[in-house]
Amino acid sequence: MKMDYASSSCEGRAHELLAPLTGACPDSVWESISSELEERRLKASNNWLNKLNNTRTPLIVAAAIIVVTIAAWSLFSFRSINKSEVANTSTPVKQVTTLPTKQTVSVVTPEAKQMVAAENSNAAANQNTPVQTQADNSTIVKNERHKKVADSIANQTVANNTESTKEDNSPLVIHTNTDGEEPLTSSNVAGGKSVEIKLDRPDESGPNAAISQPSAEITTVADSAQ
Amino acid sequence: MSTKELIEGCLHNDSDSQRSFYEQYSSRIMGICMRYASGAKDTEVMAGYVFKRIFEELLKYPHDADMDKWVDERAIWNAVAYLHQDKHRYFIAKTTRYMENKNATGQPVDEAVLSAEDSRKIYLAALHALTPSYRILYNLTYVDDVEPEKIIENLEIARETYKVELEQARFQFKQYLNTYLYENGLRKQ
């Protein structure tokens, strides 16, 4: 049978002949493969995963892990102890620093007045009345200073008033007779001198102008008793 | 040694297991490489490449699959990968030299005269004469009976391209087969 394969189907025949094709492998193929496999084996032996297959390496790794965990545990526990100590020592200091500020703030308005008033009342119980008036004036000045720091003029006027009351109160101890005919004299008990006030001269400038007579004259005379 | 023990030994780089695996599958793999390669020298190099790749791919071996079929399939696709590596040879011009071979078809030969071994040699020579891309398509489609969808997917080509190139490969194979049969008939006469 003569066949022209250009015009016929030969694929079935090709499959029949070529599919079961086998061949003998020459030794050169195995040599190339074995050299490649040997290199791969050496690489694998150097790999760290294969080192785990040894008996010593797992022990070394386990010991290293244990040491690291103990060190980490001790480090963190030491840090936690330090932190707790710092917290215990630092909290009272904060309270000490914060409490005075709170007290000053709270004392400013109502409690300061109450405390000052209580102190004044205690002082008044122990001291005389002029001192009491002086203390009352000073407390007023202090309160006004606390409320109005910049207003120094008002404080000065109040202080001058207290001084004037002092000056005015001391000479106004006037001894008069029961008849009222004798001239007014102010006696200084310590100095043993008496002051005679003549009301002939008008005195309009002082604050006691309403009290003194326009014709009064003040003369210093020797005490009759001495 | 069972197949499982053989694979386990190869995965642990046991040289005896690798040697026995090579001896067990070398003839099959060599036959596949003889079809896909373009000559005897190229067949040896390709067989070495295919074996190395199969030793690497033993990790992916599905244990429920048939070992012979799995080795054949991996050998085929690794042979294709080997041909794809040599881009210079793979992209040889695909023009069929029909006019040059026309004179050789003048005197067809009777195939019945030839023995099976001679016919196999003629078919194999015609297959080696194909360009690598045509050889791949002809082998995969007609010799190894791989499904066209799988060929299209693995070679990443369009369906129309596959059809056109397969038809050209088939035509070219017939031309080479006629030529070699004519030459063989001349020797017989």
CSV table of C-alpha atoms in Angstrom, one decimal:
chain,number,residue,atom,x,y,z
A,1,MET,CA,0.0,0.0,0.0
A,2,LYS,CA,1.5,3.3,-1.1
A,3,MET,CA,0.6,6.2,1.1
A,4,ASP,CA,0.9,9.9,0.7
A,5,TYR,CA,1.0,11.3,4.2
A,6,ALA,CA,0.4,14.8,3.0
A,7,SER,CA,-3.2,14.0,2.2
A,8,SER,CA,-4.0,11.3,4.9
A,9,SER,CA,-4.5,11.2,8.6
A,10,CYS,CA,-1.5,9.8,10.4
A,11,GLU,CA,-2.1,11.1,13.9
A,12,GLY,CA,-3.5,7.8,15.1
A,13,ARG,CA,-0.4,6.0,13.8
A,14,ALA,CA,1.8,8.6,15.4
A,15,HIS,CA,0.1,8.1,18.8
A,16,GLU,CA,0.4,4.3,18.4
A,17,LEU,CA,4.1,4.4,17.6
A,18,LEU,CA,5.3,7.3,19.8
A,19,ALA,CA,3.2,7.2,22.9
A,20,PRO,CA,4.8,4.1,24.4
A,21,LEU,CA,8.2,5.2,23.4
A,22,THR,CA,10.9,4.5,26.0
A,23,GLY,CA,14.6,4.8,26.0
A,24,ALA,CA,17.7,3.9,28.0
A,25,CYS,CA,19.1,6.7,30.0
A,26,PRO,CA,22.8,7.1,29.6
A,27,ASP,CA,25.0,7.4,32.7
A,28,SER,CA,25.8,11.1,31.9
A,29,VAL,CA,22.2,11.9,32.8
A,30,TRP,CA,22.5,10.3,36.3
A,31,GLU,CA,25.9,12.0,36.8
A,32,SER,CA,24.5,15.4,36.2
A,33,ILE,CA,21.5,14.7,38.4
A,34,SER,CA,23.6,13.2,41.2
A,35,SER,CA,26.0,16.1,41.3
A,36,GLU,CA,23.0,18.5,41.5
A,37,LEU,CA,21.4,16.4,44.2
A,38,GLU,CA,24.7,16.3,46.2
A,39,GLU,CA,24.9,20.1,46.1
A,40,ARG,CA,21.3,20.3,47.3
A,41,ARG,CA,22.1,17.8,50.1
A,42,LEU,CA,25.0,20.0,51.3
A,43,LYS,CA,22.9,23.1,51.3
A,44,ALA,CA,20.2,21.2,53.2
A,45,SER,CA,22.7,20.0,55.8
A,46,ASN,CA,23.8,23.6,56.3
A,47,ASN,CA,20.3,24.7,56.7
A,48,TRP,CA,19.3,25.6,60.3
A,49,LEU,CA,16.2,23.5,60.1
A,50,ASN,CA,18.2,20.3,59.6
A,51,LYS,CA,20.4,21.4,62.6
A,52,LEU,CA,17.4,20.9,64.7
A,53,ASN,CA,17.5,17.2,63.9
A,54,ASN,CA,20.8,16.9,65.9
A,55,THR,CA,20.6,16.0,69.6
A,56,ARG,CA,22.6,18.9,71.0
A,57,THR,CA,21.0,21.8,69.1
A,58,PRO,CA,17.5,21.4,70.6
A,59,LEU,CA,19.1,21.4,74.1
A,60,ILE,CA,21.1,24.5,73.3
A,61,VAL,CA,18.1,26.3,71.9
A,62,ALA,CA,15.9,25.3,74.9
A,63,ALA,CA,18.5,26.5,77.3
A,64,ALA,CA,18.8,29.8,75.5
A,65,ILE,CA,15.1,30.3,75.5
A,66,ILE,CA,14.9,29.5,79.3
A,67,VAL,CA,17.7,32.0,80.0
A,68,VAL,CA,16.1,34.7,78.0
A,69,THR,CA,12.7,34.2,79.6
A,70,ILE,CA,14.1,34.3,83.1
A,71,ALA,CA,16.1,37.4,82.3
A,72,ALA,CA,13.0,39.1,80.8
A,73,TRP,CA,10.8,38.0,83.8
A,74,SER,CA,13.3,39.3,86.3
A,75,LEU,CA,13.7,42.6,84.4
A,76,PHE,CA,10.0,43.2,84.2
A,77,SER,CA,9.4,42.3,87.8
A,78,PHE,CA,12.1,44.6,89.0
A,79,ARG,CA,10.6,47.4,86.9
A,80,SER,CA,7.2,46.8,88.3
A,81,ILE,CA,8.5,46.9,91.8
A,82,ASN,CA,10.2,50.2,91.1
A,83,LYS,CA,7.1,51.6,89.6
A,84,SER,CA,5.0,50.7,92.6
A,85,GLU,CA,7.6,52.2,95.0
A,86,VAL,CA,7.7,55.4,93.0
A,87,ALA,CA,3.9,55.6,93.0
A,88,ASN,CA,3.7,55.1,96.8
A,89,THR,CA,6.3,57.8,97.4
A,90,SER,CA,5.1,60.3,94.9
A,91,THR,CA,1.4,60.4,95.7
A,92,PRO,CA,1.7,62.0,99.2
A,93,VAL,CA,4.0,64.6,97.9
A,94,LYS,CA,1.4,65.5,95.3
A,95,GLN,CA,-1.2,65.8,98.1
A,96,VAL,CA,1.1,68.0,100.1
A,97,THR,CA,1.7,70.3,97.2
A,98,THR,CA,-1.9,70.5,96.1
A,99,LEU,CA,-3.6,70.8,99.5
A,100,PRO,CA,-2.1,74.3,100.4
A,101,THR,CA,-3.2,75.7,97.2
A,102,LYS,CA,-6.7,74.4,97.8
A,103,GLN,CA,-6.7,75.8,101.3
A,104,THR,CA,-5.6,79.2,100.2
A,105,VAL,CA,-8.2,79.3,97.6
A,106,SER,CA,-10.9,78.2,99.9
A,107,VAL,CA,-9.8,80.4,102.8
A,108,VAL,CA,-9.8,83.6,100.7
A,109,THR,CA,-13.4,84.4,100.8
A,110,PRO,CA,-15.5,83.1,103.7
A,111,GLU,CA,-13.3,81.1,105.9
A,112,ALA,CA,-10.6,83.7,106.2
A,113,LYS,CA,-13.0,86.2,107.5
A,114,GLN,CA,-14.4,83.7,110.0
A,115,MET,CA,-10.9,82.8,111.2
A,116,VAL,CA,-9.9,86.4,111.4
A,117,ALA,CA,-13.1,87.2,113.2
A,118,ALA,CA,-12.5,84.3,115.6
A,119,GLU,CA,-9.0,85.5,116.3
A,120,ASN,CA,-10.2,89.0,116.8
A,121,SER,CA,-12.9,87.9,119.2
A,122,ASN,CA,-10.3,85.9,121.2
A,123,ALA,CA,-8.0,88.9,121.2
A,124,ALA,CA,-10.8,91.2,122.3
A,125,ALA,CA,-11.5,89.0,125.2
A,126,ASN,CA,-7.9,89.4,126.4
A,127,GLN,CA,-7.2,93.0,125.4
A,128,ASN,CA,-8.6,96.4,126.2
A,129,THR,CA,-11.2,98.3,124.2
A,130,PRO,CA,-8.8,100.8,122.4
A,131,VAL,CA,-6.7,97.9,121.3
A,132,GLN,CA,-9.8,96.2,120.2
A,133,THR,CA,-10.8,99.2,118.0
A,134,GLN,CA,-7.3,99.2,116.7
A,135,ALA,CA,-7.4,95.5,115.9
A,136,ASP,CA,-10.8,95.9,114.3
A,137,ASN,CA,-9.4,98.6,112.1
A,138,SER,CA,-6.4,96.5,111.2
A,139,THR,CA,-8.5,93.6,110.2
A,140,ILE,CA,-10.5,95.8,108.0
A,141,VAL,CA,-7.4,97.1,106.4
A,142,LYS,CA,-6.1,93.6,105.9
A,143,ASN,CA,-9.3,92.4,104.3
A,144,GLU,CA,-9.3,95.5,102.1
A,145,ARG,CA,-5.7,94.8,101.1
A,146,HIS,CA,-6.6,91.2,100.2
A,147,LYS,CA,-9.6,92.2,98.2
A,148,LYS,CA,-8.1,95.3,96.6
A,149,VAL,CA,-4.4,95.0,96.4
A,150,ALA,CA,-3.8,97.9,94.2
A,151,ASP,CA,-5.9,100.3,96.2
A,152,SER,CA,-3.3,101.6,98.6
A,153,ILE,CA,-4.8,105.0,99.0
A,154,ALA,CA,-7.8,103.7,100.8
A,155,ASN,CA,-5.6,101.8,103.2
A,156,GLN,CA,-3.7,104.9,104.0
A,157,THR,CA,-6.8,106.8,104.8
A,158,VAL,CA,-8.0,104.2,107.1
A,159,ALA,CA,-4.6,104.1,108.8
A,160,ASN,CA,-4.7,107.9,109.2
A,161,ASN,CA,-8.1,107.7,110.7
A,162,THR,CA,-6.9,105.2,113.3
A,163,GLU,CA,-3.9,107.5,114.1
A,164,SER,CA,-6.2,110.5,114.4
A,165,THR,CA,-8.4,108.6,116.8
A,166,LYS,CA,-5.3,107.8,118.9
A,167,GLU,CA,-4.2,111.4,118.9
A,168,ASP,CA,-7.7,112.6,119.6
A,169,ASN,CA,-8.5,110.2,122.3
A,170,SER,CA,-5.4,110.8,124.4
A,171,PRO,CA,-5.8,114.6,125.0
A,172,LEU,CA,-9.5,114.5,125.4
A,173,VAL,CA,-9.2,113.2,128.9
A,174,ILE,CA,-10.5,116.5,130.4
A,175,HIS,CA,-10.9,117.0,134.1
A,176,THR,CA,-13.5,119.5,135.0
A,177,ASN,CA,-14.9,120.5,138.3
A,178,THR,CA,-18.3,119.8,139.2
A,179,ASP,CA,-19.1,123.6,139.2
A,180,GLY,CA,-17.9,124.1,135.8
A,181,GLU,CA,-16.4,127.6,136.6
A,182,GLU,CA,-12.8,126.5,136.8
A,183,PRO,CA,-10.8,126.4,133.6
A,184,LEU,CA,-10.4,123.1,131.8
A,185,THR,CA,-7.1,121.4,132.5
A,186,SER,CA,-5.7,118.1,131.3
A,187,SER,CA,-3.5,116.4,133.9
A,188,ASN,CA,-0.6,114.2,133.0
A,189,VAL,CA,-0.4,111.8,135.8
A,190,ALA,CA,3.0,110.4,134.9
A,191,GLY,CA,4.7,113.8,134.4
A,192,GLY,CA,3.0,115.4,137.3
A,193,LYS,CA,2.0,118.3,135.1
A,194,SER,CA,-1.3,119.8,134.4
A,195,VAL,CA,-2.4,121.5,131.3
A,196,GLU,CA,-4.7,124.5,131.6
A,197,ILE,CA,-6.9,125.0,128.6
A,198,LYS,CA,-8.1,128.5,128.1
A,199,LEU,CA,-11.0,128.8,125.9
A,200,ASP,CA,-10.4,132.4,124.9
A,201,ARG,CA,-8.6,131.7,121.7
A,202,PRO,CA,-10.7,130.3,118.9
A,203,ASP,CA,-9.8,126.9,117.6
A,204,GLU,CA,-11.4,126.1,114.3
A,205,SER,CA,-8.8,124.0,112.6
A,206,GLY,CA,-8.8,120.8,114.6
A,207,PRO,CA,-11.3,118.0,114.6
A,208,ASN,CA,-12.2,119.0,118.2
A,209,ALA,CA,-13.3,122.4,117.2
A,210,ALA,CA,-16.9,121.6,118.1
A,211,ILE,CA,-15.8,120.5,121.5
A,212,SER,CA,-13.4,123.3,122.4
A,213,GLN,CA,-14.7,126.8,123.3
A,214,PRO,CA,-13.7,129.7,121.1
A,215,SER,CA,-12.1,131.6,124.0
A,216,ALA,CA,-10.1,128.8,125.5
A,217,GLU,CA,-6.4,129.3,126.4
A,218,ILE,CA,-4.1,126.5,127.0
A,219,THR,CA,-1.4,127.2,129.6
A,220,THR,CA,1.0,125.0,131.3
A,221,VAL,CA,1.0,125.5,135.1
A,222,ALA,CA,2.7,123.8,137.8
A,223,ASP,CA,0.8,121.2,139.5
A,224,SER,CA,-0.6,122.6,142.7
A,225,ALA,CA,-0.1,119.4,144.4
A,226,GLN,CA,3.6,119.5,143.8
B,1,MET,CA,10.5,-0.3,48.5
B,2,SER,CA,7.0,1.1,48.3
B,3,THR,CA,6.2,4.3,46.5
B,4,LYS,CA,5.6,6.1,49.7
B,5,GLU,CA,8.9,5.0,51.1
B,6,LEU,CA,10.6,6.0,47.9
B,7,ILE,CA,9.1,9.5,48.0
B,8,GLU,CA,9.9,9.9,51.7
B,9,GLY,CA,13.5,8.9,51.0
B,10,CYS,CA,13.8,11.4,48.1
B,11,LEU,CA,12.4,14.2,50.2
B,12,HIS,CA,15.0,13.5,52.9
B,13,ASN,CA,17.7,13.6,50.3
B,14,ASP,CA,18.5,9.9,50.7
B,15,SER,CA,20.8,9.0,47.8
B,16,ASP,CA,19.7,5.4,47.6
B,17,SER,CA,16.0,6.4,47.3
B,18,GLN,CA,16.9,9.0,44.6
B,19,ARG,CA,18.9,6.4,42.7
B,20,SER,CA,16.1,3.9,42.9
B,21,PHE,CA,13.6,6.5,41.8
B,22,TYR,CA,15.8,7.4,38.8
B,23,GLU,CA,16.1,3.7,37.8
B,24,GLN,CA,12.4,3.2,38.1
B,25,TYR,CA,11.3,6.1,35.9
B,26,SER,CA,14.3,6.9,33.7
B,27,SER,CA,13.1,4.9,30.7
B,28,ARG,CA,9.6,6.6,30.7
B,29,ILE,CA,11.1,10.0,31.2
B,30,MET,CA,13.7,9.4,28.5
B,31,GLY,CA,11.0,8.3,26.1
B,32,ILE,CA,9.0,11.5,26.7
B,33,CYS,CA,12.2,13.6,26.3
B,34,MET,CA,13.0,11.9,23.1
B,35,ARG,CA,9.7,13.1,21.6
B,36,TYR,CA,10.0,16.7,22.9
B,37,ALA,CA,13.7,17.2,22.2
B,38,SER,CA,15.2,17.9,18.9
B,39,GLY,CA,18.0,15.4,19.0
B,40,ALA,CA,19.9,12.8,21.0
B,41,LYS,CA,22.1,15.4,22.8
B,42,ASP,CA,19.2,17.6,23.6
B,43,THR,CA,17.3,14.6,24.9
B,44,GLU,CA,20.0,13.9,27.6
B,45,VAL,CA,20.1,17.5,28.7
B,46,MET,CA,16.3,17.7,28.8
B,47,ALA,CA,16.1,14.4,30.8
B,48,GLY,CA,18.5,15.8,33.4
B,49,TYR,CA,16.5,19.0,33.7
B,50,VAL,CA,13.2,17.0,34.0
B,51,PHE,CA,14.6,14.8,36.7
B,52,LYS,CA,15.8,17.6,38.8
B,53,ARG,CA,12.4,19.4,38.6
B,54,ILE,CA,10.6,16.2,39.5
B,55,PHE,CA,12.8,15.7,42.5
B,56,GLU,CA,11.8,19.2,43.6
B,57,GLU,CA,8.1,18.7,42.9
B,58,LEU,CA,7.9,15.5,44.9
B,59,LEU,CA,6.8,17.7,47.8
B,60,LYS,CA,3.6,18.4,45.9
B,61,TYR,CA,2.9,14.9,45.0
B,62,PRO,CA,-0.7,14.0,45.9
B,63,HIS,CA,-0.6,10.7,47.7
B,64,ASP,CA,-3.9,9.5,46.3
B,65,ALA,CA,-2.7,9.9,42.7
B,66,ASP,CA,-1.1,7.2,40.5
B,67,MET,CA,2.6,7.6,40.6
B,68,ASP,CA,3.3,6.6,37.0
B,69,LYS,CA,0.7,9.0,35.6
B,70,TRP,CA,1.9,11.8,37.9
B,71,VAL,CA,5.5,11.3,36.8
B,72,ASP,CA,4.5,11.2,33.1
B,73,GLU,CA,2.4,14.4,33.4
B,74,ARG,CA,5.2,16.2,35.3
B,75,ALA,CA,7.8,15.1,32.8
B,76,ILE,CA,5.7,16.3,29.9
B,77,TRP,CA,5.2,19.8,31.3
B,78,ASN,CA,8.7,20.1,32.5
B,79,ALA,CA,9.9,19.2,29.0
B,80,VAL,CA,7.7,22.0,27.7
B,81,ALA,CA,9.2,24.3,30.3
B,82,TYR,CA,12.7,23.3,29.2
B,83,LEU,CA,11.8,24.2,25.5
B,84,HIS,CA,10.3,27.5,26.7
B,85,GLN,CA,13.6,28.3,28.5
B,86,ASP,CA,15.5,28.4,25.2
B,87,LYS,CA,13.7,31.3,23.6
B,88,HIS,CA,16.2,31.6,20.8
B,89,ARG,CA,15.3,28.1,19.6
B,90,TYR,CA,11.7,28.3,20.5
B,91,PHE,CA,10.9,31.3,18.4
B,92,ILE,CA,12.4,29.8,15.2
B,93,ALA,CA,10.5,30.9,12.1
B,94,LYS,CA,7.5,28.7,11.5
B,95,THR,CA,7.5,28.8,7.8
B,96,THR,CA,7.0,25.5,6.2
B,97,ARG,CA,9.4,24.8,3.4
B,98,TYR,CA,6.9,22.9,1.4
B,99,MET,CA,8.4,23.8,-1.9
B,100,GLU,CA,11.8,22.6,-0.8
B,101,ASN,CA,10.3,19.2,0.3
B,102,LYS,CA,8.1,18.9,-2.7
B,103,ASN,CA,10.7,17.0,-4.7
B,104,ALA,CA,11.0,14.4,-2.0
B,105,THR,CA,7.3,13.4,-2.2
B,106,GLY,CA,7.6,12.2,-5.8
B,107,GLN,CA,8.0,8.6,-4.9
B,108,PRO,CA,5.9,7.5,-1.9
B,109,VAL,CA,6.9,4.4,-0.1
B,110,ASP,CA,4.9,1.5,1.1
B,111,GLU,CA,4.7,1.6,4.9
B,112,ALA,CA,3.9,-2.1,5.1
B,113,VAL,CA,7.4,-2.8,3.9
B,114,LEU,CA,8.8,-1.1,6.9
B,115,SER,CA,9.1,-2.6,10.4
B,116,ALA,CA,7.6,-1.1,13.4
B,117,GLU,CA,10.9,0.1,14.6
B,118,ASP,CA,11.7,1.7,11.3
B,119,SER,CA,8.3,3.4,11.2
B,120,ARG,CA,8.9,4.7,14.8
B,121,LYS,CA,12.3,6.1,13.8
B,122,ILE,CA,10.7,7.8,10.7
B,123,TYR,CA,7.9,9.3,12.8
B,124,LEU,CA,10.4,10.4,15.5
B,125,ALA,CA,12.6,12.0,12.9
B,126,ALA,CA,9.6,13.8,11.4
B,127,LEU,CA,8.7,15.0,14.9
B,128,HIS,CA,12.3,16.3,15.6
B,129,ALA,CA,12.2,18.2,12.4
B,130,LEU,CA,9.3,20.3,13.6
B,131,THR,CA,10.0,23.7,15.2
B,132,PRO,CA,9.8,23.5,19.1
B,133,SER,CA,6.4,25.3,19.2
B,134,TYR,CA,4.9,22.9,16.7
B,135,ARG,CA,6.5,19.9,18.3
B,136,ILE,CA,5.0,20.8,21.6
B,137,LEU,CA,1.5,21.2,20.2
B,138,TYR,CA,1.7,18.0,18.1
B,139,ASN,CA,3.0,16.0,21.0
B,140,LEU,CA,0.5,17.3,23.5
B,141,THR,CA,-2.5,17.0,21.2
B,142,TYR,CA,-1.9,13.8,19.2
B,143,VAL,CA,0.7,11.7,21.2
B,144,ASP,CA,0.0,12.5,24.8
B,145,ASP,CA,-3.7,13.1,24.4
B,146,VAL,CA,-3.8,16.2,26.6
B,147,GLU,CA,-7.1,18.1,26.6
B,148,PRO,CA,-7.0,21.2,24.4
B,149,GLU,CA,-8.4,23.3,27.3
B,150,LYS,CA,-5.5,22.3,29.5
B,151,ILE,CA,-3.0,23.0,26.7
B,152,ILE,CA,-4.5,26.5,26.1
B,153,GLU,CA,-4.4,27.2,29.8
B,154,ASN,CA,-0.8,26.0,30.5
B,155,LEU,CA,0.7,27.5,27.3
B,156,GLU,CA,-1.3,30.7,27.8
B,157,ILE,CA,-2.3,31.1,24.2
B,158,ALA,CA,-5.6,31.9,22.5
B,159,ARG,CA,-7.9,29.2,21.3
B,160,GLU,CA,-7.6,30.5,17.7
B,161,THR,CA,-3.8,30.6,17.9
B,162,TYR,CA,-3.9,27.0,19.2
B,163,LYS,CA,-6.0,25.8,16.3
B,164,VAL,CA,-4.0,27.6,13.6
B,165,GLU,CA,-0.7,26.5,14.9
B,166,LEU,CA,-1.8,22.9,15.5
B,167,GLU,CA,-3.0,22.8,11.9
B,168,GLN,CA,0.3,24.1,10.6
B,169,ALA,CA,2.2,21.6,12.8
B,170,ARG,CA,0.1,18.8,11.5
B,171,PHE,CA,0.7,19.8,7.9
B,172,GLN,CA,4.4,20.2,8.5
B,173,PHE,CA,4.7,16.9,10.2
B,174,LYS,CA,3.1,15.2,7.2
B,175,GLN,CA,5.5,16.8,4.9
B,176,TYR,CA,8.5,15.7,6.9
B,177,LEU,CA,7.1,12.3,7.2
B,178,ASN,CA,6.6,12.0,3.4
B,179,THR,CA,10.2,13.1,2.9
B,180,TYR,CA,11.7,10.7,5.4
B,181,LEU,CA,9.5,7.8,4.0
B,182,TYR,CA,10.7,8.7,0.5
B,183,GLU,CA,14.3,8.7,1.6
B,184,ASN,CA,13.8,5.4,3.5
B,185,GLY,CA,12.0,4.0,0.4
B,186,LEU,CA,15.0,5.0,-1.7
B,187,ARG,CA,17.3,3.1,0.7
B,188,LYS,CA,15.0,0.1,0.6
B,189,GLN,CA,15.0,0.0,-3.1
